[in-house]
Coordinates of C-alpha atoms in Angstrom, one line a residue:
Chain A
M1 CA -71.7 -17.0 64.4
K2 CA -68.2 -17.4 66.0
Y3 CA -66.5 -15.0 68.1
I4 CA -62.9 -14.9 68.6
P5 CA -61.3 -13.4 72.0
P6 CA -58.6 -11.5 71.3
L7 CA -54.7 -12.6 72.4
N8 CA -54.5 -13.9 75.8
F9 CA -57.8 -12.6 76.7
S10 CA -59.1 -13.9 80.2
P11 CA -61.6 -12.1 82.3
V12 CA -59.9 -10.2 85.7
V13 CA -63.4 -9.1 87.8
S14 CA -66.4 -10.5 87.0
T15 CA -68.6 -10.4 90.6
D16 CA -70.3 -6.8 90.4
V17 CA -68.3 -4.9 87.2
S18 CA -66.3 -6.6 84.6
L19 CA -62.8 -6.2 84.1
Y20 CA -61.1 -7.6 81.4
R21 CA -57.4 -8.4 80.2
S22 CA -56.0 -9.2 76.7
G23 CA -53.7 -8.7 74.1
Y24 CA -54.0 -6.2 71.6
P25 CA -57.3 -6.4 69.6
M26 CA -57.1 -7.5 65.9
P27 CA -60.1 -6.6 63.7
L28 CA -61.5 -10.2 63.8
N29 CA -61.8 -9.5 67.3
Y30 CA -64.2 -6.8 67.2
S31 CA -67.4 -8.4 67.1
F32 CA -66.3 -10.7 69.7
I33 CA -65.8 -7.2 71.9
K34 CA -68.8 -5.6 70.5
H35 CA -71.2 -8.7 70.7
Q36 CA -70.0 -10.3 74.1
L37 CA -68.4 -7.4 76.2
H38 CA -70.1 -4.2 75.5
L39 CA -67.4 -2.4 77.2
K40 CA -67.5 1.0 78.2
T41 CA -63.9 1.9 78.6
I42 CA -60.6 0.4 76.8
I43 CA -57.2 1.7 78.5
Y44 CA -54.2 0.7 76.0
I45 CA -50.7 -0.2 78.3
G46 CA -48.1 -0.1 75.5
D47 CA -45.5 1.8 73.0
K48 CA -47.7 2.3 70.2
D49 CA -48.3 6.1 69.9
R50 CA -51.2 5.7 67.7
P51 CA -53.9 3.0 67.1
L52 CA -54.4 1.1 63.6
E53 CA -57.2 2.9 61.8
E54 CA -59.5 0.4 61.6
Y55 CA -59.5 0.2 65.5
Q56 CA -59.9 4.0 65.8
S57 CA -62.9 3.8 63.5
F58 CA -64.1 0.8 65.6
L59 CA -64.1 2.8 69.1
E60 CA -65.7 5.7 67.1
S61 CA -68.7 3.8 66.1
E62 CA -69.1 1.9 69.3
K63 CA -68.5 5.1 71.3
I64 CA -65.7 3.5 73.6
K65 CA -63.4 5.7 75.8
Y66 CA -59.9 5.1 75.0
Y67 CA -56.8 5.9 77.1
H68 CA -53.2 5.1 76.2
I69 CA -51.0 5.1 79.1
F70 CA -47.3 4.6 78.0
M71 CA -45.1 1.9 79.0
D72 CA -42.1 0.4 77.7
S73 CA -41.2 -1.8 80.8
S74 CA -41.6 -1.8 84.6
R75 CA -38.4 -0.2 84.7
D76 CA -39.5 3.3 82.5
E77 CA -39.0 6.5 84.5
G78 CA -42.2 8.0 85.7
I79 CA -43.8 4.4 85.8
Q80 CA -45.2 5.2 89.3
E81 CA -47.5 7.9 88.0
R82 CA -49.0 5.8 85.0
M83 CA -49.4 2.8 87.3
N84 CA -51.6 5.7 89.5
Q85 CA -53.4 6.8 86.0
V86 CA -54.6 3.1 85.9
L87 CA -55.5 2.6 89.4
H88 CA -57.8 6.1 89.0
L89 CA -59.2 4.7 86.1
V90 CA -60.1 1.4 87.5
L91 CA -61.2 2.6 90.5
D92 CA -64.1 4.5 88.9
V93 CA -67.4 2.2 88.6
R94 CA -68.2 4.6 86.0
N95 CA -65.6 3.4 83.4
Y96 CA -66.8 -0.4 83.8
P97 CA -66.7 -2.0 81.5
I98 CA -63.1 -2.0 81.2
L99 CA -60.8 -4.0 79.1
V100 CA -56.9 -3.7 80.1
H101 CA -54.9 -4.8 77.1
S102 CA -51.2 -4.4 76.1
N103 CA -49.8 -5.3 72.6
K104 CA -49.3 -9.5 73.8
G105 CA -51.2 -9.5 77.2
K106 CA -48.3 -11.0 78.6
H107 CA -46.1 -8.6 80.7
R108 CA -47.3 -5.0 80.6
V109 CA -51.1 -5.9 81.3
G110 CA -49.4 -8.5 84.1
V111 CA -48.0 -6.0 85.8
V112 CA -51.3 -4.1 85.8
V113 CA -53.3 -6.8 86.8
G114 CA -51.1 -7.9 89.4
I115 CA -51.0 -4.6 90.9
I116 CA -54.8 -4.8 91.3
R117 CA -54.7 -8.3 92.8
K118 CA -52.4 -7.1 95.5
L119 CA -53.9 -3.4 96.5
L120 CA -57.2 -3.9 95.6
Q121 CA -58.3 -7.5 96.2
G122 CA -55.7 -8.5 98.7
W123 CA -54.1 -11.3 97.0
S124 CA -51.1 -13.2 98.1
T125 CA -47.9 -12.8 96.3
A126 CA -47.2 -16.1 95.2
G127 CA -50.9 -16.0 94.2
I128 CA -49.8 -13.4 92.0
C129 CA -46.8 -15.0 90.6
Q130 CA -48.6 -17.9 89.9
E131 CA -50.9 -16.0 87.6
Y132 CA -48.3 -13.9 85.8
G133 CA -46.7 -16.9 84.9
L134 CA -49.5 -18.7 83.5
F135 CA -49.9 -15.6 80.8
S136 CA -46.2 -14.8 80.2
G137 CA -45.3 -18.7 79.9
G138 CA -42.9 -18.5 82.7
M139 CA -40.5 -16.1 81.3
K140 CA -39.4 -12.5 82.3
D141 CA -41.0 -12.7 85.2
G142 CA -38.1 -11.2 88.0
V143 CA -38.0 -7.5 87.3
D144 CA -41.9 -7.5 86.6
L145 CA -43.0 -9.4 90.1
E146 CA -40.3 -7.5 91.9
F147 CA -42.2 -4.3 90.8
I148 CA -45.2 -5.4 91.8
T149 CA -43.9 -6.4 95.2
M150 CA -42.4 -3.1 95.5
F151 CA -45.2 -1.2 94.4
E152 CA -46.6 1.6 97.1
T153 CA -49.1 4.3 96.0
N154 CA -51.0 6.9 98.1
L155 CA -54.2 7.8 96.5
K156 CA -57.1 9.9 97.2
I157 CA -60.6 8.7 95.7
P158 CA -64.1 9.4 95.9
R159 CA -65.6 6.9 97.8
N160 CA -69.2 7.1 95.9
V161 CA -67.6 6.0 93.0
I162 CA -65.3 2.9 93.7
P163 CA -66.7 -0.4 92.5
G164 CA -67.4 -3.3 94.7
F165 CA -64.9 -5.5 94.4
A166 CA -62.2 -3.1 95.7
K167 CA -64.5 -1.9 98.6
H168 CA -63.2 -4.7 101.2
C169 CA -59.9 -4.1 100.6
L170 CA -59.7 -0.1 100.7
Y171 CA -61.7 -0.3 104.2
L172 CA -58.9 -2.3 105.4
N173 CA -56.5 -0.3 104.7
E174 CA -58.5 2.9 105.7
L175 CA -58.7 0.9 109.1
E176 CA -54.9 0.9 109.2
A177 CA -54.8 4.1 108.3
A178 CA -56.8 5.8 110.7
E179 CA -55.4 4.1 113.5
G180 CA -51.8 6.2 112.4
S181 CA -54.0 9.7 112.2
D182 CA -57.1 10.7 113.4
D183 CA -58.1 13.4 110.9
E184 CA -60.1 11.5 108.1
S185 CA -62.5 13.2 105.4
G186 CA -65.6 11.6 105.2
S187 CA -65.9 11.9 101.4
E188 CA -63.0 10.2 100.1
S189 CA -61.0 6.9 100.7
I190 CA -57.4 6.8 101.1
L191 CA -55.7 4.2 99.1
T192 CA -52.5 3.4 101.1
A193 CA -50.2 0.6 99.9
K194 CA -47.2 0.2 102.6
Q195 CA -44.5 -2.7 102.3
P196 CA -44.4 -4.5 105.6
I197 CA -41.1 -4.4 107.9
Chain B
M1 CA -13.6 -36.2 88.3
L2 CA -15.7 -33.8 90.5
V3 CA -19.4 -34.2 90.5
P4 CA -21.5 -31.6 92.4
P5 CA -24.8 -32.8 94.1
A6 CA -28.0 -32.2 92.3
N7 CA -29.4 -28.5 93.1
F8 CA -25.9 -27.5 94.9
G9 CA -25.2 -23.9 95.8
I10 CA -23.6 -21.7 98.5
A11 CA -26.5 -20.1 100.6
E12 CA -24.1 -18.3 102.4
E13 CA -20.4 -18.5 103.6
G14 CA -20.8 -21.6 105.6
I15 CA -23.6 -22.9 104.2
Y16 CA -24.0 -25.1 101.4
R17 CA -27.5 -26.7 99.9
C18 CA -28.7 -29.4 97.6
S19 CA -31.1 -31.6 96.7
K20 CA -29.9 -35.2 97.5
V21 CA -26.3 -36.6 97.5
E22 CA -25.3 -40.1 95.7
T23 CA -22.2 -41.8 96.0
L24 CA -21.3 -40.4 92.7
N25 CA -20.7 -36.5 94.6
L26 CA -18.8 -38.4 97.4
S27 CA -15.3 -36.9 96.6
F28 CA -16.8 -33.7 95.7
L29 CA -18.2 -33.5 98.9
E30 CA -14.6 -34.1 100.7
T31 CA -13.5 -30.7 99.3
L32 CA -15.9 -28.7 100.8
N33 CA -14.2 -29.4 104.5
L34 CA -17.8 -30.0 105.9
K35 CA -18.3 -30.1 109.6
T36 CA -22.0 -30.6 109.8
A37 CA -24.7 -32.6 107.3
I38 CA -28.4 -32.2 107.8
F39 CA -30.6 -34.4 106.3
I40 CA -34.7 -32.9 105.5
G41 CA -37.0 -34.7 104.8
G42 CA -36.5 -38.1 106.1
Q43 CA -34.0 -38.9 103.6
E44 CA -31.0 -40.9 105.1
P45 CA -27.7 -40.8 104.2
S46 CA -26.5 -44.7 103.0
K47 CA -23.8 -46.8 104.0
F48 CA -20.9 -45.3 102.2
F49 CA -21.9 -41.6 103.3
K50 CA -22.1 -43.1 107.0
D51 CA -18.4 -44.3 106.7
F52 CA -17.5 -41.2 105.0
F53 CA -19.0 -39.2 107.6
T54 CA -17.3 -41.3 110.3
R55 CA -13.9 -41.3 109.2
S56 CA -14.0 -37.7 108.2
S57 CA -15.2 -36.8 111.7
I58 CA -18.4 -34.8 110.4
K59 CA -21.6 -34.9 112.5
W60 CA -24.8 -35.7 110.6
I61 CA -28.4 -34.9 111.6
V62 CA -31.5 -36.4 110.1
L63 CA -34.4 -34.4 110.8
R64 CA -38.3 -35.3 109.7
M65 CA -40.3 -33.0 108.6
S66 CA -43.2 -34.1 110.8
D67 CA -43.4 -35.8 114.2
F68 CA -43.5 -39.3 115.0
S69 CA -43.7 -41.4 118.3
A70 CA -40.9 -42.8 119.7
A71 CA -42.0 -45.8 121.0
A72 CA -42.5 -46.9 117.4
V73 CA -39.0 -46.6 116.5
P74 CA -36.7 -49.7 117.0
V75 CA -33.7 -48.8 118.5
K76 CA -31.0 -50.3 116.2
S77 CA -28.6 -48.0 114.0
S78 CA -26.9 -44.7 115.3
S79 CA -29.0 -42.3 113.2
V80 CA -32.0 -43.8 114.8
S81 CA -30.7 -43.6 117.9
N82 CA -30.5 -39.6 117.0
A83 CA -33.9 -39.4 116.3
N84 CA -34.9 -40.8 119.5
L85 CA -32.8 -37.8 121.4
Y86 CA -35.2 -35.6 119.6
S87 CA -38.1 -37.3 120.0
N88 CA -37.8 -36.7 123.8
N89 CA -37.1 -33.2 122.9
N90 CA -40.6 -33.1 120.7
S91 CA -42.6 -34.5 123.7
T92 CA -41.5 -31.6 126.1
L93 CA -41.6 -28.8 123.1
S94 CA -45.0 -30.2 122.2
L95 CA -46.0 -29.4 125.8
Q96 CA -44.7 -26.1 125.8
E97 CA -46.4 -25.1 122.6
E98 CA -49.6 -26.2 124.0
K99 CA -48.9 -24.1 126.8
K100 CA -48.3 -20.8 124.4
K101 CA -51.5 -21.9 122.2
S102 CA -53.8 -21.5 125.5
T103 CA -52.1 -18.7 126.3
A104 CA -52.6 -17.0 122.9
N105 CA -55.9 -18.0 122.7
G106 CA -56.7 -16.0 126.2
S107 CA -55.0 -13.0 124.5
Q108 CA -56.9 -13.8 121.3
N109 CA -60.1 -13.4 123.0
S110 CA -59.4 -10.0 124.8
T111 CA -58.1 -8.2 121.6
T112 CA -60.5 -9.3 119.4
G113 CA -62.3 -5.8 118.6
D114 CA -64.1 -6.8 115.2
P115 CA -64.3 -10.5 114.8
V116 CA -65.3 -10.9 111.6
I117 CA -62.9 -8.6 110.2
Q118 CA -59.8 -9.8 112.2
E119 CA -60.6 -13.3 111.2
E120 CA -60.5 -12.1 107.6
L121 CA -57.9 -10.8 107.8
A122 CA -55.1 -13.2 107.9
Y123 CA -54.6 -17.2 107.7
H124 CA -53.8 -18.8 110.7
L125 CA -50.9 -21.2 110.3
T126 CA -50.2 -23.8 112.8
D127 CA -48.4 -27.4 112.9
N128 CA -51.7 -29.4 112.4
D129 CA -52.5 -27.5 109.0
D130 CA -51.8 -29.1 105.6
L131 CA -49.9 -26.0 104.5
M132 CA -47.6 -26.1 107.3
L133 CA -45.0 -28.1 105.2
I134 CA -42.3 -27.8 107.7
K135 CA -43.1 -28.4 111.0
S136 CA -42.1 -25.9 113.6
T137 CA -40.3 -28.5 115.7
C138 CA -38.1 -29.0 112.6
L139 CA -37.6 -25.9 111.8
K140 CA -36.5 -24.9 115.2
R141 CA -33.9 -27.6 115.5
T142 CA -32.5 -26.8 111.9
F143 CA -31.7 -23.2 112.4
K144 CA -30.4 -23.7 115.9
T145 CA -27.5 -25.9 113.9
L146 CA -27.5 -23.7 110.8
L147 CA -27.3 -20.5 112.3
N148 CA -24.3 -21.8 115.1
V149 CA -21.1 -21.0 113.9
D150 CA -19.6 -23.9 115.5
N151 CA -21.2 -26.1 112.9
Y152 CA -19.3 -24.6 110.0
N153 CA -19.1 -26.1 107.4
V154 CA -22.7 -26.8 106.7
L155 CA -24.3 -29.3 104.1
L156 CA -28.2 -28.7 103.7
V157 CA -29.7 -31.7 101.9
D158 CA -33.3 -30.5 101.7
K159 CA -35.0 -31.7 98.8
T160 CA -38.1 -29.1 99.6
A161 CA -35.9 -26.0 99.0
L162 CA -37.8 -24.7 101.6
V163 CA -34.8 -24.0 104.3
I164 CA -33.1 -21.7 102.5
G165 CA -36.4 -19.9 101.7
I166 CA -37.2 -19.4 105.5
L167 CA -33.8 -18.6 106.1
R168 CA -34.3 -15.5 103.3
K169 CA -37.0 -14.4 105.0
I170 CA -35.4 -14.5 108.5
Q171 CA -32.7 -12.1 106.2
K172 CA -35.6 -10.1 105.5
W173 CA -35.6 -10.7 101.9
N174 CA -38.4 -9.3 99.8
I175 CA -41.0 -12.0 98.7
A176 CA -40.5 -11.9 95.3
S177 CA -36.8 -12.6 95.4
I178 CA -37.4 -15.3 97.8
I179 CA -39.8 -16.9 95.2
N180 CA -37.6 -16.3 92.4
E181 CA -34.7 -18.0 94.2
Y182 CA -36.8 -20.9 95.4
R183 CA -37.8 -21.8 91.7
L184 CA -34.1 -21.6 90.6
F185 CA -33.6 -24.5 92.9
S186 CA -36.6 -26.7 92.8
G187 CA -36.9 -26.3 88.8
K188 CA -39.8 -28.7 87.2
N189 CA -40.7 -29.3 91.0
R190 CA -42.0 -25.9 92.1
N191 CA -44.9 -26.1 93.9
Y192 CA -47.4 -23.3 94.0
F193 CA -48.4 -24.4 97.7
A194 CA -44.7 -24.2 98.9
E195 CA -44.7 -20.7 97.9
T196 CA -47.8 -19.9 99.6
F197 CA -46.3 -21.5 102.6
L198 CA -42.9 -19.2 102.1
E199 CA -45.0 -16.2 101.9
I200 CA -47.5 -17.1 105.0
I201 CA -44.9 -18.2 107.3
N202 CA -43.5 -15.5 109.9
I203 CA -40.5 -16.4 111.6
E204 CA -39.7 -15.0 115.7
I205 CA -36.1 -14.8 116.7
E206 CA -34.9 -15.9 120.6
Q207 CA -31.2 -15.2 120.9
E208 CA -29.9 -16.8 123.9
K209 CA -27.5 -14.9 126.4
D210 CA -24.2 -15.1 127.0
N211 CA -24.1 -16.8 130.6
K212 CA -26.1 -20.4 128.6
T213 CA -22.8 -20.7 126.7
I214 CA -20.7 -23.1 129.6
V215 CA -24.2 -25.3 130.0
D216 CA -24.7 -25.5 126.3
N217 CA -21.0 -26.8 125.8
K218 CA -21.3 -29.3 128.4
A219 CA -24.9 -30.5 127.2
K220 CA -23.1 -30.5 123.5
K221 CA -20.2 -32.7 124.7
L222 CA -22.3 -35.6 125.8
P223 CA -24.2 -36.9 122.9
L224 CA -20.8 -36.8 120.7
E225 CA -19.1 -39.1 123.7
N226 CA -21.8 -41.7 123.3
N227 CA -22.5 -41.8 119.6
R228 CA -18.8 -41.4 118.5
T229 CA -16.0 -42.3 120.7
H230 CA -13.1 -42.7 117.7
S231 CA -13.9 -39.3 116.6
I232 CA -13.9 -38.0 119.6
E233 CA -10.3 -39.2 120.6
Y234 CA -9.4 -37.9 117.2
K235 CA -10.4 -34.4 117.7
A236 CA -8.6 -34.7 121.6
N237 CA -5.9 -35.2 119.7
S238 CA -6.1 -32.5 117.2
G239 CA -7.2 -30.0 119.8
K240 CA -3.9 -30.6 121.5
L241 CA -2.0 -29.6 118.9
I242 CA -2.3 -25.7 119.1
R243 CA 0.8 -24.3 118.0
V244 CA 2.1 -20.7 120.0
N245 CA 4.7 -19.1 118.6
E246 CA 6.8 -16.5 120.8
D247 CA 5.6 -14.1 118.7
D248 CA 2.0 -14.3 119.1
L249 CA 2.4 -13.9 122.8
C250 CA 4.5 -10.8 122.6
R251 CA 1.9 -9.0 120.7
E252 CA -0.7 -6.9 122.5
P253 CA -3.9 -8.0 123.2
E254 CA -6.9 -7.5 120.3
V255 CA -9.4 -5.3 121.8
P256 CA -13.0 -6.4 120.0
Q257 CA -14.4 -3.6 117.8
R258 CA -17.8 -3.9 119.6
L259 CA -16.0 -2.7 122.3
L260 CA -14.3 0.3 120.0
T261 CA -17.8 1.1 118.3
L262 CA -19.3 2.0 121.5
I263 CA -16.2 3.7 123.1
N264 CA -16.5 6.3 119.9
Q265 CA -20.1 6.6 120.2
I266 CA -19.3 7.4 124.3
E267 CA -16.6 10.1 122.8
T268 CA -18.7 11.3 120.1
K269 CA -21.7 12.6 122.5
V270 CA -19.5 13.4 125.2
K271 CA -17.9 16.2 122.6
N272 CA -21.8 17.3 121.9
N273 CA -22.5 17.6 125.5
K274 CA -19.6 19.8 126.0
V275 CA -19.9 22.0 123.1
L276 CA -23.7 22.4 124.3
Q277 CA -22.1 23.7 127.3
V278 CA -19.6 26.1 126.2
S279 CA -22.0 28.0 123.9
G280 CA -24.2 28.3 127.2
V281 CA -27.4 26.7 125.6
L282 CA -28.5 23.5 127.6
G283 CA -29.8 20.6 125.7
D284 CA -33.0 19.6 126.1
D285 CA -32.2 16.5 128.8
L286 CA -30.7 18.9 130.5
K287 CA -33.0 21.6 130.7
K288 CA -36.0 19.0 131.8
T289 CA -33.8 17.7 134.6
S290 CA -32.2 20.8 135.9
S291 CA -34.5 20.6 138.7
D292 CA -33.0 17.5 140.0
L293 CA -29.4 19.3 140.1
G294 CA -28.2 19.9 143.5
I295 CA -25.6 20.8 145.3
F296 CA -23.4 17.6 144.4
G297 CA -25.1 17.6 140.9
H298 CA -26.2 14.8 138.5
R299 CA -24.5 12.8 136.2
Y300 CA -25.9 10.3 133.3
R301 CA -24.7 7.3 131.6
L302 CA -25.8 6.0 128.4
A303 CA -27.2 2.2 129.0
F304 CA -27.0 -0.3 125.8
N305 CA -29.4 -2.5 127.7
K306 CA -31.3 -3.6 124.7
K307 CA -28.9 -5.2 122.0
E308 CA -26.6 -6.7 125.0
N309 CA -29.7 -8.7 125.9
G310 CA -30.1 -9.7 122.5
D311 CA -33.4 -7.8 122.2
Y312 CA -33.5 -6.1 118.3
G313 CA -36.5 -5.1 116.2
Y314 CA -34.6 -7.6 113.3
Y315 CA -35.6 -10.5 115.5
K316 CA -39.5 -10.2 115.2
A317 CA -42.1 -10.9 113.2
R318 CA -45.6 -9.1 112.2
G319 CA -48.8 -10.7 112.9
K320 CA -49.9 -13.7 115.4
D321 CA -49.1 -17.4 115.0
N322 CA -45.4 -17.1 114.7
V323 CA -42.7 -19.8 114.9
K324 CA -40.6 -18.6 117.4
I325 CA -37.1 -20.5 117.0
R326 CA -33.8 -19.8 119.4
I327 CA -30.4 -19.1 118.2
P328 CA -27.4 -19.2 119.7
C329 CA -25.1 -16.0 121.6
D330 CA -23.7 -13.3 119.9
S331 CA -20.4 -15.0 120.0
E332 CA -21.6 -17.8 118.0
L333 CA -23.3 -16.6 115.2
P334 CA -21.8 -15.9 112.1
D335 CA -20.7 -12.7 110.8
W336 CA -22.7 -12.6 107.9
F337 CA -25.7 -13.0 110.0
R338 CA -24.8 -10.2 112.5
F339 CA -23.6 -7.8 109.7
Q340 CA -26.8 -8.5 108.0
R341 CA -28.8 -7.7 111.3
D342 CA -26.8 -4.8 112.4
L343 CA -27.3 -2.8 108.8
W344 CA -30.7 -3.7 109.2
E345 CA -31.4 -2.3 112.6
K346 CA -29.2 0.9 111.7
E347 CA -31.6 1.3 108.8
N348 CA -34.9 0.7 110.5
V349 CA -34.8 0.8 114.1
P350 CA -34.5 4.3 115.5
E351 CA -31.7 4.5 118.7
E352 CA -33.4 4.6 121.7
H353 CA -30.8 5.4 125.0
H354 CA -31.9 4.9 128.3
F355 CA -30.3 7.4 131.2
Y356 CA -29.7 6.8 134.5
R357 CA -28.6 8.8 137.0
E358 CA -25.5 8.1 139.2
H359 CA -24.7 9.9 142.4
I360 CA -21.0 11.4 142.9
F361 CA -20.2 12.9 146.1
T362 CA -16.7 14.3 145.2

């Protein structure tokens, strides 16, 4: 038996939870997803309104939760809110294993993974640019990389469902935020990303 | 036919950049009206270029990216004698850096609250590190020359393309744009560790004060006289040929814009104070100090100490282990640098005015 991963497939996080990235899954990839990944959630970042019929039936038969976050490019209006939606989904450990995919797994998923690397894992910008370039083939990287570096957010997340790979960075962010304000609720973590002056 | 050098570009007004120069580019370089050429990375100009520089009164500086001992360098050519001068500076600078490091270690020991988290936070970049692709001594000499308007027009020959990236860091560019520009000029030679170096390095700037200009001018003349007597004679002759017309003498003296802006600020604040007094409502400052008002009263004057002393938030960098570079005083900085600095200060740093009392017995 041979399994065929989707286009531009790669694990993003594989320590305590599993987060994968890829292009759009085709029917020849369904057996790989079924037997190898054991997904609980699929997040589609793209511009197709409705999934393919066979994809829809595959999701229903495997009982995989499907979320569609519309994104045409990183210059869309309302892109901030949609990235926050993705972060909320990724920061809930009950949703794992997760596959985040776009149509080709290049630019839109690259932006989402770049934001995850920056905010939740504390990667350097050079490392984020290098990883983005690996999947995009070095094309069309200027606007997306500027969007990743300029992205800021302020989310409140329940503390008990944060996955392990993100706890360290969130803890450090909380330390920095606590220096400014003394009021701190015990049940929630504040994810704050500010640009250094 | 004019052939630009490889990876030629204009970094800022007065600063040209390229990765290397060849004899083919000589006629193109004549059109740039160069005054200074900086060679970084140990590549030295060839004989044709040395003759061209000497003939055109162009000062050239060869900077290596790593330290070397003066004893091993034979005293033969002029570029090596330049290196000897810089090697002497190396020894004094290294001693100063060792003192700074010892004090920094002392401060680190006192400030460490959570040692594990503090150590994990940031990667400390020092001169002994392999990731420090351009050492701090080379950066100090480069930017002291690069940000002095007396040296313009400057041609920067840098195969690594990193010096302009660090200049963009000083100019507070976004890191994605810095890496993007680095990739434009490095082409297929781009290096992941160079991009990481551009991201990690922090530059702290220390500006000289106006009192030292006379001493600096005297210090600058000495090495020139030692190295190039012919070029100095040429400059002396050209210096004497200043044309002064009667119309120039009859004009009114020009007031610097800096003084005009200061006067306007003071006038606006005085008007605001008058409006408050006329309406019968005292300002907060006056209310606080009402108990100090005596028979003769007190007046207050605005003090602009920070900017006149060269104390700008633009010059400071976050984090530890910053590379400190010294730049010339305000009059010798290029216009584009002052404009960007003042614009950044206006947007990011709140204005602070220090009031002090002035006793007037009238």
